[in-house]
Coordinates of C-alpha atoms (C1' of nucleotides) in Angstrom, one line a residue:
Chain D
M1 CA 3.5 61.3 -110.9
N2 CA 6.8 62.1 -112.7
K3 CA 8.5 65.4 -113.7
G4 CA 7.7 66.9 -110.4
E5 CA 4.0 67.0 -111.1
N6 CA 1.5 66.4 -108.3
F7 CA -0.6 63.3 -108.3
H8 CA -3.3 64.1 -110.8
P9 CA -4.1 61.4 -113.3
V10 CA -5.1 62.6 -116.7
W11 CA -8.5 60.9 -116.7
W12 CA -10.2 63.1 -114.1
R13 CA -8.5 66.3 -115.2
N14 CA -10.0 65.7 -118.7
H15 CA -13.2 64.8 -117.0
L16 CA -13.2 68.1 -115.2
R17 CA -12.1 70.1 -118.3
G18 CA -14.6 68.3 -120.5
Y19 CA -17.4 69.6 -118.3
G20 CA -16.0 73.1 -118.4
Y21 CA -14.8 73.1 -114.8
R22 CA -11.5 74.5 -113.5
I23 CA -8.8 72.4 -112.0
T24 CA -8.1 73.8 -108.6
I25 CA -5.9 72.9 -105.6
A26 CA -8.9 72.0 -103.6
R27 CA -10.3 69.6 -106.2
Q28 CA -6.9 68.0 -106.7
A29 CA -6.4 67.6 -103.0
I30 CA -9.9 66.1 -102.4
L31 CA -9.5 63.6 -105.2
D32 CA -6.1 62.8 -104.0
V33 CA -7.4 61.9 -100.5
L34 CA -10.2 59.8 -102.0
S35 CA -7.8 57.9 -104.3
K36 CA -5.5 57.0 -101.5
T37 CA -8.0 55.6 -98.9
E38 CA -9.7 52.3 -98.4
D39 CA -12.2 53.8 -96.0
H40 CA -15.6 55.3 -96.5
L41 CA -14.9 58.9 -95.7
S42 CA -17.4 61.6 -94.6
A43 CA -17.1 65.2 -95.7
E44 CA -15.5 66.0 -92.4
D45 CA -13.0 63.1 -92.7
I46 CA -12.0 64.4 -96.1
F47 CA -11.8 68.0 -94.7
F48 CA -9.4 66.9 -92.0
A49 CA -7.3 64.7 -94.4
V50 CA -7.0 67.7 -96.8
Y51 CA -6.3 70.0 -93.9
K52 CA -2.9 68.5 -93.2
K53 CA -1.5 69.8 -96.4
H54 CA -3.9 72.6 -97.2
P55 CA -5.1 74.2 -93.9
N56 CA -6.7 77.0 -96.0
I57 CA -9.2 74.8 -97.7
G58 CA -12.6 75.0 -96.0
L59 CA -15.3 72.5 -95.2
T60 CA -17.7 74.4 -97.4
T61 CA -15.4 73.8 -100.4
V62 CA -15.2 70.1 -99.5
Y63 CA -19.0 69.8 -99.6
R64 CA -19.3 71.8 -102.8
T65 CA -16.6 69.7 -104.5
L66 CA -18.0 66.4 -103.4
E67 CA -21.4 67.5 -104.7
L68 CA -19.8 68.4 -108.0
F69 CA -18.0 65.1 -108.3
V70 CA -21.1 63.2 -107.5
Q71 CA -23.0 65.1 -110.3
M72 CA -20.1 64.4 -112.6
G73 CA -20.2 60.7 -111.7
L74 CA -16.6 60.8 -110.5
I75 CA -17.6 59.6 -107.0
Y76 CA -20.4 57.8 -105.2
K77 CA -22.3 59.1 -102.2
F78 CA -23.5 56.6 -99.7
D79 CA -25.7 56.7 -96.6
F80 CA -24.9 54.0 -94.1
G81 CA -27.4 55.3 -91.6
D82 CA -25.2 57.1 -89.2
G83 CA -26.4 60.6 -90.1
R84 CA -23.6 61.6 -92.4
S85 CA -22.9 60.9 -96.1
R86 CA -19.9 58.8 -97.1
Y87 CA -18.0 59.1 -100.3
E88 CA -16.1 56.7 -102.5
L89 CA -14.2 57.0 -105.7
M90 CA -16.0 55.5 -108.7
G91 CA -14.4 53.1 -111.2
G92 CA -11.7 54.2 -113.5
P93 CA -7.9 54.0 -113.5
K94 CA -7.6 54.6 -109.9
G95 CA -11.0 53.3 -108.8
K96 CA -11.7 50.2 -106.9
E97 CA -13.6 47.4 -108.6
H98 CA -17.4 47.4 -108.4
H99 CA -18.6 46.2 -105.0
H100 CA -21.5 46.4 -102.6
H101 CA -21.6 47.0 -98.9
L102 CA -22.2 45.0 -95.7
V103 CA -23.0 47.4 -92.8
C104 CA -22.9 46.7 -89.1
T105 CA -25.9 48.5 -87.6
E106 CA -24.3 48.6 -84.2
C107 CA -20.8 50.1 -84.8
G108 CA -21.2 51.3 -88.3
R109 CA -18.4 49.2 -89.7
V110 CA -18.6 48.7 -93.4
V111 CA -17.3 45.8 -95.4
D112 CA -16.9 46.1 -99.1
Y113 CA -17.6 42.7 -100.7
T114 CA -17.2 41.6 -104.3
D115 CA -18.4 38.1 -103.8
F116 CA -21.2 37.1 -106.0
I117 CA -20.9 40.5 -107.6
D118 CA -21.1 38.9 -111.0
D119 CA -24.4 37.0 -110.2
E120 CA -25.7 40.2 -108.6
L121 CA -24.8 42.4 -111.5
E122 CA -26.3 40.0 -114.0
L123 CA -29.6 39.9 -112.1
L124 CA -29.5 43.6 -111.7
R125 CA -29.0 44.1 -115.4
R126 CA -31.9 41.9 -116.2
T127 CA -34.1 43.6 -113.6
E128 CA -33.0 47.0 -114.7
K129 CA -33.9 46.2 -118.3
E130 CA -37.4 45.0 -117.4
L131 CA -38.1 47.7 -114.9
S132 CA -37.1 50.5 -117.3
K133 CA -39.5 49.1 -119.8
K134 CA -42.4 48.5 -117.5
Y135 CA -42.2 51.7 -115.5
N136 CA -40.7 54.0 -118.2
F137 CA -37.6 54.8 -116.1
E138 CA -34.2 55.5 -117.5
I139 CA -32.2 53.7 -114.9
K140 CA -28.9 55.2 -113.9
G141 CA -27.7 53.2 -111.0
H142 CA -28.5 50.8 -108.1
L143 CA -27.9 50.4 -104.5
I144 CA -27.4 47.1 -102.7
Q145 CA -26.6 46.9 -99.0
F146 CA -26.8 44.2 -96.4
Y147 CA -27.3 45.1 -92.7
G148 CA -26.4 43.1 -89.7
L149 CA -24.2 42.7 -86.7
C150 CA -20.4 42.2 -87.1
E151 CA -18.6 39.6 -85.0
S152 CA -17.5 41.8 -82.2
C153 CA -20.8 43.5 -81.8
R154 CA -22.5 40.2 -81.8
K155 CA -20.2 39.0 -79.0
K156 CA -20.8 42.2 -77.0
K157 CA -24.5 41.5 -77.1
E158 CA -24.1 37.9 -76.1
K159 CA -22.2 39.0 -73.0
I160 CA -24.9 41.4 -72.0
I161 CA -27.5 38.7 -72.2
E162 CA -25.4 36.2 -70.1
Chain H
M1 CA -63.0 46.9 -86.8
N2 CA -66.3 45.8 -85.3
K3 CA -68.1 46.4 -82.0
G4 CA -67.3 50.1 -82.2
E5 CA -63.6 49.5 -81.7
N6 CA -61.1 51.7 -83.4
F7 CA -59.0 50.2 -86.1
H8 CA -56.3 48.3 -84.2
P9 CA -55.5 44.8 -85.3
V10 CA -54.6 42.4 -82.7
W11 CA -51.2 41.6 -84.1
W12 CA -49.4 44.8 -83.4
R13 CA -51.1 45.4 -80.1
N14 CA -49.7 42.0 -79.0
H15 CA -46.5 43.0 -80.5
L16 CA -46.4 46.2 -78.4
R17 CA -47.6 44.4 -75.3
G18 CA -45.1 41.6 -75.8
Y19 CA -42.3 44.1 -75.7
G20 CA -43.7 45.7 -72.5
Y21 CA -44.8 48.9 -74.2
R22 CA -48.1 50.7 -73.6
I23 CA -50.8 51.1 -76.1
T24 CA -51.4 54.8 -76.6
I25 CA -53.6 57.0 -78.7
A26 CA -50.6 58.3 -80.5
R27 CA -49.2 54.9 -81.4
Q28 CA -52.6 53.7 -82.6
A29 CA -53.1 56.8 -84.7
I30 CA -49.6 56.6 -86.3
L31 CA -50.0 52.9 -87.2
D32 CA -53.4 53.7 -88.5
V33 CA -52.1 56.3 -90.9
L34 CA -49.3 54.0 -92.0
S35 CA -51.7 51.1 -92.6
K36 CA -54.0 53.2 -94.8
T37 CA -51.5 54.7 -97.2
E38 CA -49.8 53.6 -100.4
D39 CA -47.3 56.5 -100.1
H40 CA -43.9 56.7 -98.6
L41 CA -44.6 59.1 -95.8
S42 CA -42.1 61.2 -93.9
A43 CA -42.4 61.9 -90.2
E44 CA -43.9 65.3 -91.0
D45 CA -46.4 63.7 -93.4
I46 CA -47.4 61.4 -90.7
F47 CA -47.6 64.2 -88.2
F48 CA -50.0 66.1 -90.5
A49 CA -52.1 63.1 -91.2
V50 CA -52.4 62.3 -87.5
Y51 CA -53.1 66.0 -86.8
K52 CA -56.5 65.9 -88.5
K53 CA -58.0 63.7 -85.8
H54 CA -55.5 64.3 -83.0
P55 CA -54.2 67.9 -83.1
N56 CA -52.7 67.4 -79.7
I57 CA -50.2 64.8 -80.8
G58 CA -46.8 66.5 -81.4
L59 CA -44.1 65.9 -84.0
T60 CA -41.7 64.8 -81.3
T61 CA -44.0 61.9 -80.4
V62 CA -44.3 61.0 -84.1
Y63 CA -40.5 60.8 -84.3
R64 CA -40.2 58.8 -81.1
T65 CA -43.0 56.4 -82.1
L66 CA -41.5 55.8 -85.5
E67 CA -38.1 55.1 -83.9
L68 CA -39.7 52.6 -81.6
F69 CA -41.6 50.8 -84.4
V70 CA -38.4 50.6 -86.4
Q71 CA -36.6 49.0 -83.5
M72 CA -39.5 46.6 -83.0
G73 CA -39.4 45.7 -86.6
L74 CA -43.0 46.9 -87.1
I75 CA -42.0 49.4 -89.9
Y76 CA -39.2 50.0 -92.3
K77 CA -37.3 53.3 -92.5
F78 CA -36.0 54.4 -95.9
D79 CA -33.8 57.1 -97.3
F80 CA -34.6 58.0 -100.8
G81 CA -32.1 60.8 -100.9
D82 CA -34.3 63.9 -100.3
G83 CA -33.0 64.6 -96.9
R84 CA -35.8 63.1 -94.9
S85 CA -36.6 59.6 -93.9
R86 CA -39.6 57.7 -95.2
Y87 CA -41.5 55.0 -93.4
E88 CA -43.4 52.0 -94.5
L89 CA -45.4 49.4 -92.7
M90 CA -43.6 46.0 -92.7
G91 CA -45.2 42.7 -93.6
G92 CA -48.0 41.2 -91.5
P93 CA -51.8 41.1 -91.8
K94 CA -52.0 44.7 -93.0
G95 CA -48.6 45.0 -94.6
K96 CA -47.9 45.1 -98.2
E97 CA -46.0 42.3 -99.9
H98 CA -42.2 42.5 -100.0
H99 CA -41.0 44.9 -102.6
H100 CA -38.1 47.0 -103.6
H101 CA -37.9 50.6 -104.8
L102 CA -37.3 52.5 -108.0
V103 CA -36.5 56.1 -107.3
C104 CA -36.5 59.1 -109.6
T105 CA -33.5 61.2 -108.7
E106 CA -35.1 64.3 -110.3
C107 CA -38.6 64.5 -108.7
G108 CA -38.2 62.0 -105.9
R109 CA -41.1 59.8 -107.1
V110 CA -40.9 56.3 -105.8
V111 CA -42.2 53.2 -107.5
D112 CA -42.7 50.0 -105.5
Y113 CA -42.0 47.0 -107.7
T114 CA -42.4 43.3 -107.0
D115 CA -41.2 42.1 -110.4
F116 CA -38.4 39.7 -110.2
I117 CA -38.7 39.9 -106.4
D118 CA -38.5 36.1 -106.3
D119 CA -35.3 35.9 -108.3
E120 CA -33.9 38.8 -106.2
L121 CA -34.8 37.3 -102.9
E122 CA -33.4 33.9 -103.9
L123 CA -30.1 35.5 -104.9
L124 CA -30.2 37.6 -101.7
R125 CA -30.7 34.6 -99.5
R126 CA -27.7 32.9 -101.2
T127 CA -25.5 35.9 -100.9
E128 CA -26.5 36.5 -97.3
K129 CA -25.6 33.0 -96.4
E130 CA -22.2 33.2 -97.9
L131 CA -21.5 36.7 -96.6
S132 CA -22.5 35.9 -93.1
K133 CA -20.1 32.9 -93.2
K134 CA -17.2 34.8 -94.8
Y135 CA -17.4 38.0 -92.9
N136 CA -18.8 36.7 -89.6
F137 CA -21.9 38.9 -89.9
E138 CA -25.3 38.1 -88.6
I139 CA -27.3 39.6 -91.4
K140 CA -30.6 41.1 -90.5
G141 CA -31.8 42.8 -93.6
H142 CA -31.0 44.2 -97.0
L143 CA -31.7 47.2 -99.1
I144 CA -32.1 47.3 -102.9
Q145 CA -33.0 50.4 -104.8
F146 CA -32.7 51.5 -108.4
Y147 CA -32.2 55.1 -109.3
G148 CA -33.1 56.8 -112.5
L149 CA -35.3 59.3 -114.3
C150 CA -39.0 58.8 -114.5
E151 CA -40.8 59.4 -117.8
S152 CA -41.9 63.0 -117.1
C153 CA -38.6 64.1 -115.8
R154 CA -36.9 62.5 -118.8
K155 CA -39.2 64.5 -121.1
K156 CA -38.6 67.7 -119.3
K157 CA -34.8 67.2 -119.8
E158 CA -35.2 66.5 -123.5
K159 CA -37.2 69.7 -123.9
I160 CA -34.4 71.7 -122.3
I161 CA -31.8 70.3 -124.6
E162 CA -33.9 71.0 -127.8
Chain C
dA1 C1' 4.3 87.8 -118.4
dA2 C1' 0.3 91.2 -117.5
dT3 C1' -4.8 91.6 -117.9
dG4 C1' -9.7 90.7 -117.7
dT5 C1' -13.6 87.7 -117.0
dT6 C1' -15.9 84.8 -114.2
dA7 C1' -15.8 80.4 -111.7
dA8 C1' -14.3 79.0 -107.2
dT9 C1' -13.5 79.9 -102.5
dG10 C1' -13.7 80.9 -97.2
dA11 C1' -16.1 82.5 -93.2
dA12 C1' -20.1 83.2 -91.1
dA13 C1' -24.8 82.7 -90.9
dA14 C1' -28.8 80.2 -92.2
dC15 C1' -31.2 75.9 -92.7
dC16 C1' -33.8 72.1 -91.3
dA17 C1' -34.6 67.3 -90.0
dT18 C1' -34.1 65.1 -85.9
dT19 C1' -33.0 64.6 -80.9
dT20 C1' -32.8 66.1 -76.1
dT21 C1' -34.6 68.2 -71.9
dC22 C1' -37.8 68.4 -68.5
dA23 C1' -42.0 69.1 -66.3
dA24 C1' -46.8 67.4 -66.9
dT25 C1' -49.9 63.6 -68.2
dA26 C1' -51.9 59.1 -68.8
dA27 C1' -51.6 53.7 -69.2
dG28 C1' -52.5 50.0 -66.8
dG29 C1' -51.5 47.0 -62.7
dT30 C1' -53.0 46.9 -57.8
Chain O
dA1 C1' -59.7 55.3 -56.9
dC2 C1' -54.6 55.0 -56.5
dC3 C1' -49.8 54.5 -57.6
dT4 C1' -45.9 53.7 -60.4
dT5 C1' -43.6 54.8 -64.3
dA6 C1' -43.8 55.0 -69.3
dT7 C1' -45.2 58.5 -72.4
dT8 C1' -46.0 63.0 -74.0
dG9 C1' -45.7 68.1 -75.7
dA10 C1' -43.2 72.3 -76.0
dA11 C1' -39.2 74.5 -76.5
dA12 C1' -34.5 74.4 -77.0
dA13 C1' -30.5 72.1 -78.6
dT14 C1' -28.0 69.5 -82.1
dG15 C1' -25.3 68.7 -86.1
dG16 C1' -24.8 67.8 -90.9
dT17 C1' -25.3 70.4 -94.9
dT18 C1' -26.4 74.6 -97.6
dT19 C1' -26.6 79.6 -98.6
dT20 C1' -24.8 84.2 -98.7
dC21 C1' -21.6 87.4 -100.2
dA22 C1' -17.4 89.7 -100.6
dT23 C1' -12.7 88.0 -102.0
dT24 C1' -9.5 85.2 -104.6
dA25 C1' -7.6 82.6 -108.3
dA26 C1' -8.1 79.9 -113.1
dC27 C1' -7.0 80.4 -117.4
dA28 C1' -8.1 82.4 -122.0
dT29 C1' -6.6 86.5 -124.1
dT30 C1' -3.4 90.0 -125.1

DNA sequence: AATGTTAATGAAAACCATTTTCAATAAGGT
DNA sequence: ACCTTATTGAAAATGGTTTTCATTAACATT
């Protein structure tokens, strides 16, 4: 952030280097976008956001980079059911706290919630432990999502019925 | 099942009729396939299974029927991350008991588990209640999945490292 | 700072699960 | 048996993602 450097925290640069990957403009730009948003961006969203400063970076590179980051565990990839994947920065210095999602099946709105996360995580840990023993799985992660109708979509439906 | 009738439990026929839909060969055949499998079938899997007895039923119809059944709440649609959707009969006379999934990210194997389902469901109900109040959502469902490596995939990886 | 090796990239084409179109068919009430 | 209209099949379209391949750029070495 200082001495004229671009925004590129040490942690993920080391992460990249540690895995033997190169630090490129595209990778910096993509992580930059992800670290500055509260939204759940699709590959195309990220492409457009990156495009503003780097119109030479292609959508293909965005896909490849996201795939790489997912493999490295730098970002999460989610499917909220609208036919495209969404990406979110994982924990770490610039990452948000652990949360789960509440998805409106009508308009696609996604709410990040952290309520009860502790209870959930405790149960998950217990369940993980037992499942890995019983089914011989090495468990790496979990997915919890709730689906429903958000307030405005609910109201729209009520109006139609009236 | 008796009197020479095909396999077509009353419950889903009424379900269909109740929604004003017609009972067709294709719909019978597709539900029949879903009710007789323990696997997590894709649309194509179902198409092939149906094809054996009804080579005239097209893949398009399979997709359309599955979509309809999902809307009606007769079946569940899952995404295990391999690029195609998987379908499962919901609860009901012929449905399996409520369960969650354990997915191997390497080979795609899916284990249905019911362990701790009660604890999970209790927590889910509590969480749902609070979330719907706090975020004004009408919650319709949830998704819980664990991801990891199954035993054989883990062993394969160990071999490569050696 | 110049050079060499090789990973990374962009553009275009390919891929592939799913959806749409549209004319033909069949479910089920009359 | 007939009529209305939902349902269907085949083929084409769609659209997110991946692959191909020649070019470019990271960065270790000199």
